[in-house]
PDB file of C-alpha atoms in Angstrom:
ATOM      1  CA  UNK A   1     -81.402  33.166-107.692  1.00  0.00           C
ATOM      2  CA  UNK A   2     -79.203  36.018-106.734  1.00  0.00           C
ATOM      3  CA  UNK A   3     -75.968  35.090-108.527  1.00  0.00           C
ATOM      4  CA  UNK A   4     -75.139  32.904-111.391  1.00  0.00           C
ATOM      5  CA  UNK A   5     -72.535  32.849-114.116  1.00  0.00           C
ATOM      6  CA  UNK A   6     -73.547  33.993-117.545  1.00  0.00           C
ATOM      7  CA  UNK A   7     -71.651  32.812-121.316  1.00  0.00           C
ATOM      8  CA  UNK A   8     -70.987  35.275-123.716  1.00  0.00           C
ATOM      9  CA  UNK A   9     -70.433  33.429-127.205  1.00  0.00           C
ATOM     10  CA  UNK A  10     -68.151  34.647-129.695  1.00  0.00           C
ATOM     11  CA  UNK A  11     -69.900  32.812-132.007  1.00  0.00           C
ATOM     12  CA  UNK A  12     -68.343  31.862-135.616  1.00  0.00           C
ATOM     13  CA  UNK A  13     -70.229  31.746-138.552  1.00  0.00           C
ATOM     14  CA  UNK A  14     -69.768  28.208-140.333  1.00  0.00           C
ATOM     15  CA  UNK A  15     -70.645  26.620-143.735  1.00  0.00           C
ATOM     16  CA  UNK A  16     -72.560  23.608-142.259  1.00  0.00           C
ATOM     17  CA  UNK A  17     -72.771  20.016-143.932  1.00  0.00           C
ATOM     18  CA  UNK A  18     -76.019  19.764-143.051  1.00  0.00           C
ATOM     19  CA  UNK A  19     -78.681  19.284-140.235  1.00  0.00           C
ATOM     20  CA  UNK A  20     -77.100  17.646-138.297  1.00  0.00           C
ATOM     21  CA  UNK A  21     -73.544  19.308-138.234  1.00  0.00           C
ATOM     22  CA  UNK A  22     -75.763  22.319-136.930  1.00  0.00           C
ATOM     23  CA  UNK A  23     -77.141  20.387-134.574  1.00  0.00           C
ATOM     24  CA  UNK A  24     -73.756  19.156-133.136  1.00  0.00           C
ATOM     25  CA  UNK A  25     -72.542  22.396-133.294  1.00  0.00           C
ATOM     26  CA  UNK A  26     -75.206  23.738-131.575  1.00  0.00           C
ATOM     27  CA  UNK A  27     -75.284  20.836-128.819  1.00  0.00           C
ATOM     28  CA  UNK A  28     -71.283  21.428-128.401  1.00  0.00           C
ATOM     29  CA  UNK A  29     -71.329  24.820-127.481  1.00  0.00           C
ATOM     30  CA  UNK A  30     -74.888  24.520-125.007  1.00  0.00           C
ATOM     31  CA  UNK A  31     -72.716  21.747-123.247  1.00  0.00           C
ATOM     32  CA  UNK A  32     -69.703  23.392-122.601  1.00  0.00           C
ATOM     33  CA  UNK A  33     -70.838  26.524-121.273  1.00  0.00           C
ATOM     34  CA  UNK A  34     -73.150  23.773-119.481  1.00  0.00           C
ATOM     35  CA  UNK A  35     -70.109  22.409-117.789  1.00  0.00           C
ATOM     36  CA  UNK A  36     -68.436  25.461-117.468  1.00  0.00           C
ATOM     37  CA  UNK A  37     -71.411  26.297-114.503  1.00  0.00           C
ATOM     38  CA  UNK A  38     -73.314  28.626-116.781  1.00  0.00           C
ATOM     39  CA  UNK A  39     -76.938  29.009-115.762  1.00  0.00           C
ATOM     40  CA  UNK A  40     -77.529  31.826-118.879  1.00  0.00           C
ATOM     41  CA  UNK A  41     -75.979  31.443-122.151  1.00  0.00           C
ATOM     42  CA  UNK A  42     -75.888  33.995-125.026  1.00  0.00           C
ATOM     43  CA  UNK A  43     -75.970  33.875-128.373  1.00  0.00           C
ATOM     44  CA  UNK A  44     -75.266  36.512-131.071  1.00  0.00           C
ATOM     45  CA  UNK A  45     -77.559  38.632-133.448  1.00  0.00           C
ATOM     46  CA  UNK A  46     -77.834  36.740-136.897  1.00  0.00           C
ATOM     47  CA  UNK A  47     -75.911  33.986-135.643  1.00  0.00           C
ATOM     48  CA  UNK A  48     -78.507  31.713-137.387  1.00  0.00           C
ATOM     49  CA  UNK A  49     -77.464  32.780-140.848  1.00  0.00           C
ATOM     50  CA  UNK A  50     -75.254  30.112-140.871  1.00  0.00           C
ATOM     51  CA  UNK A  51     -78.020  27.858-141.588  1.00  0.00           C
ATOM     52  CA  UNK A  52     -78.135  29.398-144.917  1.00  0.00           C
ATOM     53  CA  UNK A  53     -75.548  27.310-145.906  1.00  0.00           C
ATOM     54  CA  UNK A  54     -78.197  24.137-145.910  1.00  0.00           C
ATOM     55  CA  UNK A  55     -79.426  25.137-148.831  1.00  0.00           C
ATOM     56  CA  UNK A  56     -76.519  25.240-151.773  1.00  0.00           C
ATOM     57  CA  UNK A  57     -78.781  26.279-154.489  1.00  0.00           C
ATOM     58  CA  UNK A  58     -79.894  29.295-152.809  1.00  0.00           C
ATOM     59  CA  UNK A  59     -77.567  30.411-149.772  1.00  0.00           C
ATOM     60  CA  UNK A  60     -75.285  32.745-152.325  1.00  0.00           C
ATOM     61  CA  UNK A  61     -78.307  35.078-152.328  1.00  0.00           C
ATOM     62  CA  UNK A  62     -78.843  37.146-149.718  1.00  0.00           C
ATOM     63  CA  UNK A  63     -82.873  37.529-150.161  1.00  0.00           C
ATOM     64  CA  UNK A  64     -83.244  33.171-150.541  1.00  0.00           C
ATOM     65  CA  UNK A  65     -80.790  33.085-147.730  1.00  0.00           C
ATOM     66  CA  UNK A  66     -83.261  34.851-145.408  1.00  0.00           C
ATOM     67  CA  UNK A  67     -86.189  32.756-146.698  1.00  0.00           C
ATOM     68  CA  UNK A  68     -84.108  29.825-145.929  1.00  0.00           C
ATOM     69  CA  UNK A  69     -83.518  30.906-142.575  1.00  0.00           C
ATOM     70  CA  UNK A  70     -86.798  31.550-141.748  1.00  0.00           C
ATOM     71  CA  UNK A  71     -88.648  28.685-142.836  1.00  0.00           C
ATOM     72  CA  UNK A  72     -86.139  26.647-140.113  1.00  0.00           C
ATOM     73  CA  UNK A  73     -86.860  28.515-137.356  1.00  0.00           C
ATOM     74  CA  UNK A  74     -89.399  26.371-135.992  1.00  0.00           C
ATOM     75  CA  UNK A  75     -87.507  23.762-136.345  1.00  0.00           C
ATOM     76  CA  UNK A  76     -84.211  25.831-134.557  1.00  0.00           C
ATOM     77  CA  UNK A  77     -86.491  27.120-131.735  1.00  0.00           C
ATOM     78  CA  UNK A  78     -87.561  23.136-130.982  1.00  0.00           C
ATOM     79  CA  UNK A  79     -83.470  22.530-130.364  1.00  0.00           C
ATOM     80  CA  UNK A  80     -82.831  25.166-128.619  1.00  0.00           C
ATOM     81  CA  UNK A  81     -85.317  24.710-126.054  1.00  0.00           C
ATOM     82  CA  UNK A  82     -84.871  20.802-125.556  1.00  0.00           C
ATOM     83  CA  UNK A  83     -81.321  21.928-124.433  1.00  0.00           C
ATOM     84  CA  UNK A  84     -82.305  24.127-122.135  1.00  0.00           C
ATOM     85  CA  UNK A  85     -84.244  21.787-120.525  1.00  0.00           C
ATOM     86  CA  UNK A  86     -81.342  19.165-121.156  1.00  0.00           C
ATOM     87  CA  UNK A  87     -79.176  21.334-119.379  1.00  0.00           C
ATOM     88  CA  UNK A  88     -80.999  23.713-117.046  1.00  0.00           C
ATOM     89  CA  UNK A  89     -79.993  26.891-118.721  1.00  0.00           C
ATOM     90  CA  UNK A  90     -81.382  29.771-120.168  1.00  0.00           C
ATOM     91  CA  UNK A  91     -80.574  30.431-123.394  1.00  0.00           C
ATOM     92  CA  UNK A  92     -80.713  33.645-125.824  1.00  0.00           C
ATOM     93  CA  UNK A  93     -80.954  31.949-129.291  1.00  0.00           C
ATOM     94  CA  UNK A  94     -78.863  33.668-132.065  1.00  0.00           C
ATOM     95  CA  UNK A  95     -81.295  36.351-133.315  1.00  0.00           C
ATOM     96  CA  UNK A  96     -82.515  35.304-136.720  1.00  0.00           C
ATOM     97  CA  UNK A  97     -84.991  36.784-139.815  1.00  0.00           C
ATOM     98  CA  UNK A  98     -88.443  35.991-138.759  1.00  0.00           C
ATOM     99  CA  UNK A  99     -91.190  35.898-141.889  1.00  0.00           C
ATOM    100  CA  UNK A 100     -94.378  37.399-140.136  1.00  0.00           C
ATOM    101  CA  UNK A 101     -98.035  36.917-141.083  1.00  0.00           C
ATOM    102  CA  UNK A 102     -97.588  40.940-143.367  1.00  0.00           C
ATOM    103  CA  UNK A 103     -95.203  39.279-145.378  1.00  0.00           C
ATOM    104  CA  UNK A 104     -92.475  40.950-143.784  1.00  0.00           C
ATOM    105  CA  UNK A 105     -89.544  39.925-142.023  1.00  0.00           C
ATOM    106  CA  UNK A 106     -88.521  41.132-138.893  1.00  0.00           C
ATOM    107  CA  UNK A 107     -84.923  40.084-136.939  1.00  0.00           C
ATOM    108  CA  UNK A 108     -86.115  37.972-133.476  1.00  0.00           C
ATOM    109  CA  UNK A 109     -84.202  36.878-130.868  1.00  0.00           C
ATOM    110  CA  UNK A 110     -85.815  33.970-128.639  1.00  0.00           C
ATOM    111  CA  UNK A 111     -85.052  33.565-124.959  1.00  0.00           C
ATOM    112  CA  UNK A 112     -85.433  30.422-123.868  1.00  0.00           C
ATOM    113  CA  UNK A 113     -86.404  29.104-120.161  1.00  0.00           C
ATOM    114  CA  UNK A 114     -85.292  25.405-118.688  1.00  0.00           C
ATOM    115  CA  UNK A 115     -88.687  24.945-117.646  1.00  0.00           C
ATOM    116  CA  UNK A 116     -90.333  24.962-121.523  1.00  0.00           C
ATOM    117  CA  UNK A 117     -91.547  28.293-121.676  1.00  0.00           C
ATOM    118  CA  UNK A 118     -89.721  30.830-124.144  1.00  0.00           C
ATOM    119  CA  UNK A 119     -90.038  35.164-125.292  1.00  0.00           C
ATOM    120  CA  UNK A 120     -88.882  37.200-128.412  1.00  0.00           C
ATOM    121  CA  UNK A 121     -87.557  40.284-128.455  1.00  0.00           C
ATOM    122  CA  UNK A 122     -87.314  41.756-132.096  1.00  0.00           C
ATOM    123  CA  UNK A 123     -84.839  44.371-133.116  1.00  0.00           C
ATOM    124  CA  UNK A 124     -86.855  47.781-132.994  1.00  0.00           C
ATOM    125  CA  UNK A 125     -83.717  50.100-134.868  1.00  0.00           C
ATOM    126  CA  UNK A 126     -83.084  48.869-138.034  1.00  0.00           C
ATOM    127  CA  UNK A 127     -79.363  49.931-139.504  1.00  0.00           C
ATOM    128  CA  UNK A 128     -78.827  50.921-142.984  1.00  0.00           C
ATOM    129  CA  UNK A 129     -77.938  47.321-144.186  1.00  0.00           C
ATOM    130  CA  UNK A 130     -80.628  46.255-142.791  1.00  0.00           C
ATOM    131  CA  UNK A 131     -83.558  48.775-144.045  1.00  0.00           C
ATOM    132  CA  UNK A 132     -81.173  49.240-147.593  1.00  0.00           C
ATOM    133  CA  UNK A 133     -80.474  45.753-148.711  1.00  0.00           C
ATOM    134  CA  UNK A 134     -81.990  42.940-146.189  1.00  0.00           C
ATOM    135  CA  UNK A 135     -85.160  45.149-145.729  1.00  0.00           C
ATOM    136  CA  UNK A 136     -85.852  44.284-142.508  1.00  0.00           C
ATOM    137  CA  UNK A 137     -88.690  45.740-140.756  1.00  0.00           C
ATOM    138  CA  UNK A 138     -88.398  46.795-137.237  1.00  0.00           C
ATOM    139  CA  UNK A 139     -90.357  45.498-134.466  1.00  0.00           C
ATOM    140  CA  UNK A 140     -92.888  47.552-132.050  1.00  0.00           C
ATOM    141  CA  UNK A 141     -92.585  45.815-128.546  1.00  0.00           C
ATOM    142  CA  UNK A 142     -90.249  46.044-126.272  1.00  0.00           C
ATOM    143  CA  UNK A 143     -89.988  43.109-123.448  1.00  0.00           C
ATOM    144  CA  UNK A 144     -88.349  42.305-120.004  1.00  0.00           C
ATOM    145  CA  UNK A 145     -88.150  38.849-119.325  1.00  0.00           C
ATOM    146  CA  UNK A 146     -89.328  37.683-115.610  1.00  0.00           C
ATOM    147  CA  UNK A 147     -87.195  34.663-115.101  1.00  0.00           C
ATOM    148  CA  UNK A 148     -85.621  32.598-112.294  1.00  0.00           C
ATOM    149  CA  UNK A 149     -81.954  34.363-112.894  1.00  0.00           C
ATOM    150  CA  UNK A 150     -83.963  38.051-112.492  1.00  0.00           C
ATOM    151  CA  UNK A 151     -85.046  40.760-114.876  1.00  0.00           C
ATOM    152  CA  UNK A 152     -83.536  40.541-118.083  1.00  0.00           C
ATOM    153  CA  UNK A 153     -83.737  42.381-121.127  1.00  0.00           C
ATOM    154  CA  UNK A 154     -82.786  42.616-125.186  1.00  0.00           C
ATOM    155  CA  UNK A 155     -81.731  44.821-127.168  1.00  0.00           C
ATOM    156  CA  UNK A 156     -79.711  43.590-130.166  1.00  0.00           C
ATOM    157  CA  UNK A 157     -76.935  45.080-131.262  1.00  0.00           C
ATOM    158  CA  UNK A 158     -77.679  49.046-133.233  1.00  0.00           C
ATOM    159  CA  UNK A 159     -81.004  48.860-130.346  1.00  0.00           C
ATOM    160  CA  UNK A 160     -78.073  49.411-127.315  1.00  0.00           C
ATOM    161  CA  UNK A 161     -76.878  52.117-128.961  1.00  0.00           C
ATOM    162  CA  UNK A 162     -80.114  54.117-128.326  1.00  0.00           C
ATOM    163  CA  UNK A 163     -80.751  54.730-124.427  1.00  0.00           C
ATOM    164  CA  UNK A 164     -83.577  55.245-123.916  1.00  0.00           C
ATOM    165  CA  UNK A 165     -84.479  51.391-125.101  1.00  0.00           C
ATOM    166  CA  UNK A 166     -82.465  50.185-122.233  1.00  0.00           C
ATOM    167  CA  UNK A 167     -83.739  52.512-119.784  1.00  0.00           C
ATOM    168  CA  UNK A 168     -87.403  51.724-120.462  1.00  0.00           C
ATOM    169  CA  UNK A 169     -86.170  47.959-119.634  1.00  0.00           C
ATOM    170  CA  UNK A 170     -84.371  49.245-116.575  1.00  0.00           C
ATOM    171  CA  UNK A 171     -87.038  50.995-115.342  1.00  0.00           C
ATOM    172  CA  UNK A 172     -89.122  48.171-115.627  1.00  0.00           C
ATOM    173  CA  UNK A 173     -86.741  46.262-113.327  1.00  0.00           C
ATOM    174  CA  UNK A 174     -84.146  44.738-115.665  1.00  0.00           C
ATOM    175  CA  UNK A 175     -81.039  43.732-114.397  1.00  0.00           C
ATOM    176  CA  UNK A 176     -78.850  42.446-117.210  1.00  0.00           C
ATOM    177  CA  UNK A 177     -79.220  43.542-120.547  1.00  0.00           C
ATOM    178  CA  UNK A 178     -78.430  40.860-123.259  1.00  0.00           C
ATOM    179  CA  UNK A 179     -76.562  42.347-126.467  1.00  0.00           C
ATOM    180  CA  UNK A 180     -76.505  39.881-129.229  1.00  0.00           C
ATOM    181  CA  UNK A 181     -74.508  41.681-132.530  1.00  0.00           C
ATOM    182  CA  UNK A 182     -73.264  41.018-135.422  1.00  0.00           C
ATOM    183  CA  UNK A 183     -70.707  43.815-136.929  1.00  0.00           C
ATOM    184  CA  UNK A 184     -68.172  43.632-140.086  1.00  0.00           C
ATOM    185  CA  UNK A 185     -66.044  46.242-138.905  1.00  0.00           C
ATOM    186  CA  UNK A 186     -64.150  46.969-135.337  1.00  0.00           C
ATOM    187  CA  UNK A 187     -65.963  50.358-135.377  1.00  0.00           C
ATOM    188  CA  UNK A 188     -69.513  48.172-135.444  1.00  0.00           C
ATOM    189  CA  UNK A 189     -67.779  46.322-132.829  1.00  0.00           C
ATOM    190  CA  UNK A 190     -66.927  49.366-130.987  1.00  0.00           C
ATOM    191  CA  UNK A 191     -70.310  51.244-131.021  1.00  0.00           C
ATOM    192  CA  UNK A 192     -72.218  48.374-129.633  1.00  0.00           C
ATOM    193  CA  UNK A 193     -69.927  47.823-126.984  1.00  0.00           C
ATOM    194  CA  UNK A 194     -69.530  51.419-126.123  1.00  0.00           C
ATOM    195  CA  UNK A 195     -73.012  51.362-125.789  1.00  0.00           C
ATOM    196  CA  UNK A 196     -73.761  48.006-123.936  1.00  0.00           C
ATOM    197  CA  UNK A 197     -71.209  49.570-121.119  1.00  0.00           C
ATOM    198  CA  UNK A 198     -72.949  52.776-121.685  1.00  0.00           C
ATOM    199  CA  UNK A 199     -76.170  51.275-121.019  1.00  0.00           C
ATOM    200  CA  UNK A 200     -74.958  49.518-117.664  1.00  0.00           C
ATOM    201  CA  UNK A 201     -73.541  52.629-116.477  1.00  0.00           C
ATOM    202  CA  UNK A 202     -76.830  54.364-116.811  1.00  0.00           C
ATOM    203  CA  UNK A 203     -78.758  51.432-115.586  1.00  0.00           C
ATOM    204  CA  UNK A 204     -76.602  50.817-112.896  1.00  0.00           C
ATOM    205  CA  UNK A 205     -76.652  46.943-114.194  1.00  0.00           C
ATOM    206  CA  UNK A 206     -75.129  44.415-116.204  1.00  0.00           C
ATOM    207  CA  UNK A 207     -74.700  44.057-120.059  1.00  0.00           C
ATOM    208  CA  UNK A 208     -73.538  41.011-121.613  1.00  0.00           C
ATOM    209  CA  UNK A 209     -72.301  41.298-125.452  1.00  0.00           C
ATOM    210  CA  UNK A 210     -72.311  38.199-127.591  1.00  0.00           C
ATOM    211  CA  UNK A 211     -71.480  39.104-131.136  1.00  0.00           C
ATOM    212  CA  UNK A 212     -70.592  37.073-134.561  1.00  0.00           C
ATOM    213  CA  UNK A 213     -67.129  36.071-135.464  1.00  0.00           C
ATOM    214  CA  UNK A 214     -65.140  34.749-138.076  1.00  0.00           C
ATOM    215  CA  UNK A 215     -65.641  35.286-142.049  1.00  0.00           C
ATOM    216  CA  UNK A 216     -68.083  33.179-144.165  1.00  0.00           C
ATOM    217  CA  UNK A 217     -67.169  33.854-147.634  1.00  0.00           C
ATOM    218  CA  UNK A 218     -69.985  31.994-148.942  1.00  0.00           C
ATOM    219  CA  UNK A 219     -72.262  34.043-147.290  1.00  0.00           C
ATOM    220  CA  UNK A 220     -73.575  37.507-148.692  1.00  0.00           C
ATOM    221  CA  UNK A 221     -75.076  38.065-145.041  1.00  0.00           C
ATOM    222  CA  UNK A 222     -72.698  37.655-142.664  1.00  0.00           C
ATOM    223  CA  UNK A 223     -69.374  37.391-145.058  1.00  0.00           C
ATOM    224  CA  UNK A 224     -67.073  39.113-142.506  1.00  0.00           C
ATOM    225  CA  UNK A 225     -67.936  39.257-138.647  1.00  0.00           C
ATOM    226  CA  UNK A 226     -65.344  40.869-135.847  1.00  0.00           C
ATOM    227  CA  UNK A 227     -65.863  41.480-132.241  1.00  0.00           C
ATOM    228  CA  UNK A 228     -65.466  40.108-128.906  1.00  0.00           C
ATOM    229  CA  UNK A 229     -67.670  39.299-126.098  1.00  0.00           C
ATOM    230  CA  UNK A 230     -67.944  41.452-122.440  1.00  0.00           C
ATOM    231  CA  UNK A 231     -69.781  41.124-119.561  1.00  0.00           C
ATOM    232  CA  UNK A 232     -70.085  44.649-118.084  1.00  0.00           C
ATOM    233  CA  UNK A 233     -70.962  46.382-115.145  1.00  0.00           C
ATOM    234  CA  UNK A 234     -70.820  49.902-113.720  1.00  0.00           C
ATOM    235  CA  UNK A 235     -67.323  50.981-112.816  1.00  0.00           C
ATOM    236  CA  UNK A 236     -68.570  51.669-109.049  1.00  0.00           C
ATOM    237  CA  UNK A 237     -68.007  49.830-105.783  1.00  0.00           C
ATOM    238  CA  UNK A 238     -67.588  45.972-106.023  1.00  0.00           C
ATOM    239  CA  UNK A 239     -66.911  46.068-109.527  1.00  0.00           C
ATOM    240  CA  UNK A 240     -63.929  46.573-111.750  1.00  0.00           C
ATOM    241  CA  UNK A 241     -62.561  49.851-111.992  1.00  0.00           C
ATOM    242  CA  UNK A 242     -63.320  49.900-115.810  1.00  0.00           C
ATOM    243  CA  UNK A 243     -66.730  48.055-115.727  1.00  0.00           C
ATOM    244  CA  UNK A 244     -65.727  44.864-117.215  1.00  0.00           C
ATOM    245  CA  UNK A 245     -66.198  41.996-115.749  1.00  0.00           C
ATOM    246  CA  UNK A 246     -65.297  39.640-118.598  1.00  0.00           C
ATOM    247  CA  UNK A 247     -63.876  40.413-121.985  1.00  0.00           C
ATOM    248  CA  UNK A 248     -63.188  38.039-124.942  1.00  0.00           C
ATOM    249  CA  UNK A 249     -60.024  37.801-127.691  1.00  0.00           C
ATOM    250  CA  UNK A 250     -61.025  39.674-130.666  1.00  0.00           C
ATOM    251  CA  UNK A 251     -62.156  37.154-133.650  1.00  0.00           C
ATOM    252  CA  UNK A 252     -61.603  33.792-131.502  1.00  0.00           C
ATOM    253  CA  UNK A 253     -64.256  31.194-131.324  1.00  0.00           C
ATOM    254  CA  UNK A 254     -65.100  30.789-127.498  1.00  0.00           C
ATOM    255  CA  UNK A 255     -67.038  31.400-124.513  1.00  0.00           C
ATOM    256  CA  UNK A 256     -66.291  34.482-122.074  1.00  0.00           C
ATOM    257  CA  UNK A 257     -67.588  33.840-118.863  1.00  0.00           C
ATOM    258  CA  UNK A 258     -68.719  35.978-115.243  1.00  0.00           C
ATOM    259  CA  UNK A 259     -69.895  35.615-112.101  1.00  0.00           C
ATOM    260  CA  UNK A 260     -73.359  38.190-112.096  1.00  0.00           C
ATOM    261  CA  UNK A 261     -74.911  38.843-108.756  1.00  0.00           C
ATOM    262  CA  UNK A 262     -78.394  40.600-109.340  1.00  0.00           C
ATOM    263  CA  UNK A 263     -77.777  41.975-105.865  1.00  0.00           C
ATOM    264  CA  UNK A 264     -75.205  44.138-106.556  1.00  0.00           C
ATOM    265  CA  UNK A 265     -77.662  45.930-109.212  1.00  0.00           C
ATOM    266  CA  UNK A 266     -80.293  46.794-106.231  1.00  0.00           C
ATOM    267  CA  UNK A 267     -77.080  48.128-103.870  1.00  0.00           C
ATOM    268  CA  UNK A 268     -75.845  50.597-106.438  1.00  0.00           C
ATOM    269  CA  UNK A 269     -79.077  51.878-107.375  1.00  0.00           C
ATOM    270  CA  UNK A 270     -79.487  52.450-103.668  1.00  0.00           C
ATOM    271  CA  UNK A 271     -76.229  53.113-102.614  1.00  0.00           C
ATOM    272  CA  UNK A 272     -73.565  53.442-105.179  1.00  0.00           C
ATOM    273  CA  UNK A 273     -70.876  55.984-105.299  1.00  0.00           C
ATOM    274  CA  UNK A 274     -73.299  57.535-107.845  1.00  0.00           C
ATOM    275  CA  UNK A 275     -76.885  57.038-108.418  1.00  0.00           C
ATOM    276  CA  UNK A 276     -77.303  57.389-112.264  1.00  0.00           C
ATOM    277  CA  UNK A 277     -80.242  55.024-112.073  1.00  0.00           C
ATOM    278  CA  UNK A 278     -82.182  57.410-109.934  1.00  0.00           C
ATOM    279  CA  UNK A 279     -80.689  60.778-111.348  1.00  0.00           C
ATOM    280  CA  UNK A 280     -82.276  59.873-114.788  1.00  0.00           C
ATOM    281  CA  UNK A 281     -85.087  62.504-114.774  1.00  0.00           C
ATOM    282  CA  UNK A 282     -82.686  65.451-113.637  1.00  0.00           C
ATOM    283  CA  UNK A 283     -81.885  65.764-117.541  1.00  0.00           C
ATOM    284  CA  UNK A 284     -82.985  68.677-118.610  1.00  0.00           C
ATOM    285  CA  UNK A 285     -85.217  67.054-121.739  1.00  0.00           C
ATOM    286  CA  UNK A 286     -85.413  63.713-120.244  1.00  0.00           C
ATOM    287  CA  UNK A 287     -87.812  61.957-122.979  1.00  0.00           C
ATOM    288  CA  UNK A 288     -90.944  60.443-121.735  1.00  0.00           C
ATOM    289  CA  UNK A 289     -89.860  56.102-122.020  1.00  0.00           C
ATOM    290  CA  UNK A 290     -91.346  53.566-124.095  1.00  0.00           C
ATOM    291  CA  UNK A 291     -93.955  50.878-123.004  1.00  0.00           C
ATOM    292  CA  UNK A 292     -92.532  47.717-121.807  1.00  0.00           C
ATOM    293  CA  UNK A 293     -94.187  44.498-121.950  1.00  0.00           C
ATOM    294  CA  UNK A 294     -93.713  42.142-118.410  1.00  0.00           C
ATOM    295  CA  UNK A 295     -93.142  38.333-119.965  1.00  0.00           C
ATOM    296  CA  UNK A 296     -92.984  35.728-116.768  1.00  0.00           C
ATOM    297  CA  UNK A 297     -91.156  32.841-117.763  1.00  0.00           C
ATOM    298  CA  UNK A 298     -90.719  31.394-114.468  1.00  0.00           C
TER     299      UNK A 298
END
């Protein structure tokens, strides 16, 4: 599939009843980008934390709230990728606090594939909240995705603000980068989409940006969560003049849709009015690039 339309969530954080308010909530929002002709939906970094709120003894503090998290994840992952079969979508879970076999936990987001098969990407830059007070550990692998849309890739929100992540993925053959984030602050807000659209100028691709939003009192996680989704482009022939595609209202709870065409990505790397993709290795100090890891999940 060449093109396809892609769902950015603005996703807010909610004190849930229970189980199954989650799962209603979670069902709502697959459906309706469902019917709005989405074929890739995205969901924001520590979007899960809302599932804290299960647990009233314990989702006040921030390290049981993570344990909490966790130890549904199984559980989350099992929804998530019914629906996708449900509804024939791909689907980037909300990224979430993964407890791995060191003891440690480590943020993971979990694509998920309409034919059963599913990849994590974990967050490899950890941000001062996250190393200071969550202590989260960072992860070591980066991934593209091999899927029926095309190449796509992760990196979750502080990871696209650091190019040379991307441009590993890039080089590898993404093209669309998925940025799932979860800021407190319209300059958090502002750094991760500076650099999602920084990312798909040097890629010469897309980046779609799917953050938090909304405040959670109860919650000493995700308390206070701004942003709005984009899906972004290149500002080069057959796009917008300022890259974006798509771009959400700031704090509302809602989907932000565009029309992606994987095509497009090839012509400008070939043929665009510039040809960052290719010029990469002109910089003078142009770093030798990560390792990617190929995941087919067609």
């Amino acid at each position: 599939m060449v093109s396809f339309t892609v769902a950015a969530a603005q996703y807010p954080v909610d004190r849930l009843e229970g189980w199954d308010a989650y799962e209603a909530k979670l069902t709502r929002w697959v459906e309706e980008a469902a019917t709005a002709g989405a074929k890739l939906a995205v969901f924001p970094e520590y979007g899960a934390m809302e599932l804290a709120s299960l647990d009233s003894a314990t989702m006040g503090d921030l390290a049981l709230s993570i344990e909490t998290v966790s130890s549904l994840l199984p559980r989350v992952d099992a929804l998530h990728a019914e629906l996708a079969g449900q509804t024939g979508m791909h689907i980037l879970a909300a990224s979430a606090p993964r407890k791995d076999a060191d003891g440690r936990f480590r943020n993971a987001a979990r694509l998920f594939a309409p034919n059963g098969r599913s990849g994590v990407q974990d967050k490899l830059v950890m941000t001062r909240f996250e190393r200071e007070q969550w202590h989260i550990a960072a992860g070591s692998t980066l991934r593209v995705f091999d899927t029926a849309l095309g190449r796509l890739a992760v990196t979750i929100c502080y990871d696209s603000e650091f190019p040379l992540l991307a441009r590993a993925c890039t080089e590898a053959g993404a093209q669309v980068v998925l940025v799932p984030s979860c800021t407190d602050s319209l300059h958090g807000y502002w750094r991760v989409r500076i650099g999602a659209q920084a990312r798909a100028l040097e890629g010469q691709c897309y980046a779609v940006h799917s953050p938090t939003v909304g405040e959670a009192e109860w919650s000493p996680a995700v308390d206070v969560n701004r942003g709005a989704a984009g899906v972004y482009g290149p500002p080069d022939r057959g796009m917008p003049e300022d890259g974006v595609l798509a771009i959400g209202d700031e704090g509302a709870a809602q989907w932000v849709l565009a029309e992606v065409d994987t095509a497009r990505v090839a012509e400008l790397r070939a043929d665009g009015g510039v040809l960052n993709a290719l010029h990469w290795t002109e910089q003078p100090g142009a770093a030798p690039l990560p390792p990617v890891e190929i995941v087919d999940l067609r």
